[in-house]
XYZ file of C-alpha atoms in Angstrom:
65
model
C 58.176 131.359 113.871
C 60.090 134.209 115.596
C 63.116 134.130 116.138
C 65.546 135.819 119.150
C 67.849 138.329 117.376
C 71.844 137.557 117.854
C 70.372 133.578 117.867
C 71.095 131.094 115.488
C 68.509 128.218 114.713
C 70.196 124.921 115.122
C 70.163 123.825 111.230
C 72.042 126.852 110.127
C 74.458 126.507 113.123
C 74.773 122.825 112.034
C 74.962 123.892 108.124
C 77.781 126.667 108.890
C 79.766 123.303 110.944
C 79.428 121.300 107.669
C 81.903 123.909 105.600
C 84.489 122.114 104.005
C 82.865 118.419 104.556
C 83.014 117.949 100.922
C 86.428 118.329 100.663
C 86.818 116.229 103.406
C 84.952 113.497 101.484
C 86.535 113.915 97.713
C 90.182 113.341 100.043
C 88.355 110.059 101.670
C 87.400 109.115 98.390
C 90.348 109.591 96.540
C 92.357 108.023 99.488
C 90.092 105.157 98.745
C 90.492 104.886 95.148
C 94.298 104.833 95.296
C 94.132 102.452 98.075
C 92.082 100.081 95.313
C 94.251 101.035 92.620
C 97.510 100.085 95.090
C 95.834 96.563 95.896
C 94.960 95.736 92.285
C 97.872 96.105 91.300
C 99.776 93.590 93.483
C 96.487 90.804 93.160
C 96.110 91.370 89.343
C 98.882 93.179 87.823
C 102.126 91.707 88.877
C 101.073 88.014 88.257
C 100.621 88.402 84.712
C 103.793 90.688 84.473
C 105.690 87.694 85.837
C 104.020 85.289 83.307
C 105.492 87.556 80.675
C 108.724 88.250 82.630
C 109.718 84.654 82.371
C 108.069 84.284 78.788
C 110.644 87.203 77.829
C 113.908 85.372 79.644
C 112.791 81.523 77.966
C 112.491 83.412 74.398
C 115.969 85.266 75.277
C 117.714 81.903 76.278
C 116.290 80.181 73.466
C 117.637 83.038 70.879
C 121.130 83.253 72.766
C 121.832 79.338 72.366
Protein backbone atom coordinates (compact mmCIF):
# COMPACT_ATOMS: atom_id res chain seq x y z
CA UNK A 1 0.00 0.00 0.00
CA UNK A 2 1.75 3.22 -1.17
CA UNK A 3 1.43 5.93 0.25
CA UNK A 4 1.55 9.92 -1.11
CA UNK A 5 4.59 11.53 0.59
CA UNK A 6 3.68 14.81 2.88
CA UNK A 7 0.14 12.55 3.47
CA UNK A 8 -0.99 11.22 6.53
CA UNK A 9 -3.19 7.95 6.63
CA UNK A 10 -6.31 8.64 8.54
CA UNK A 11 -5.51 6.29 11.73
CA UNK A 12 -2.32 8.05 12.51
CA UNK A 13 -4.00 11.47 11.90
CA UNK A 14 -6.77 10.17 14.22
CA UNK A 15 -4.04 8.57 16.76
CA UNK A 16 -1.93 11.99 16.84
CA UNK A 17 -5.86 13.77 17.77
CA UNK A 18 -6.15 11.24 20.67
CA UNK A 19 -2.88 12.87 22.65
CA UNK A 20 -3.75 13.64 25.98
CA UNK A 21 -7.29 11.62 25.99
CA UNK A 22 -6.05 9.71 28.87
CA UNK A 23 -5.60 12.44 30.92
CA UNK A 24 -8.72 13.63 29.95
CA UNK A 25 -10.27 10.38 31.24
CA UNK A 26 -8.18 9.80 34.74
CA UNK A 27 -9.76 13.81 35.41
CA UNK A 28 -13.42 12.30 34.38
CA UNK A 29 -12.76 9.56 36.53
CA UNK A 30 -11.50 11.11 39.42
CA UNK A 31 -14.24 13.85 39.05
CA UNK A 32 -16.45 10.86 39.31
CA UNK A 33 -15.05 9.23 42.24
CA UNK A 34 -15.17 12.37 44.39
CA UNK A 35 -18.56 13.05 43.17
CA UNK A 36 -19.40 9.31 44.82
CA UNK A 37 -17.33 9.91 47.69
CA UNK A 38 -19.30 13.59 48.17
CA UNK A 39 -22.80 11.70 47.91
CA UNK A 40 -21.89 8.89 50.30
CA UNK A 41 -21.12 10.83 52.58
CA UNK A 42 -24.35 12.83 53.06
CA UNK A 43 -26.68 9.25 52.38
CA UNK A 44 -24.44 7.11 54.70
CA UNK A 45 -22.14 9.04 56.76
CA UNK A 46 -23.93 11.82 58.45
CA UNK A 47 -26.93 9.65 59.64
CA UNK A 48 -24.97 7.53 61.78
CA UNK A 49 -22.83 10.59 62.98
CA UNK A 50 -26.12 12.03 64.21
CA UNK A 51 -27.10 8.71 65.94
CA UNK A 52 -23.89 9.14 67.86
CA UNK A 53 -24.16 12.96 68.10
CA UNK A 54 -27.25 12.66 70.20
CA UNK A 55 -25.94 9.35 71.94
CA UNK A 56 -22.91 11.72 73.07
CA UNK A 57 -25.37 14.82 74.36
CA UNK A 58 -28.03 12.00 76.33
CA UNK A 59 -24.72 10.40 78.03
CA UNK A 60 -23.47 14.17 78.75
CA UNK A 61 -26.92 15.20 80.30
CA UNK A 62 -27.17 12.12 82.12
CA UNK A 63 -23.45 12.62 83.72
CA UNK A 64 -24.12 16.49 84.34
CA UNK A 65 -27.43 15.80 86.48
Amino acid sequence: MAHASGKQSSVRAFAKAEEGGAAVEMALLLGLAAFFAFSLRHVLVEPVLAIFNRATQVISQALAG
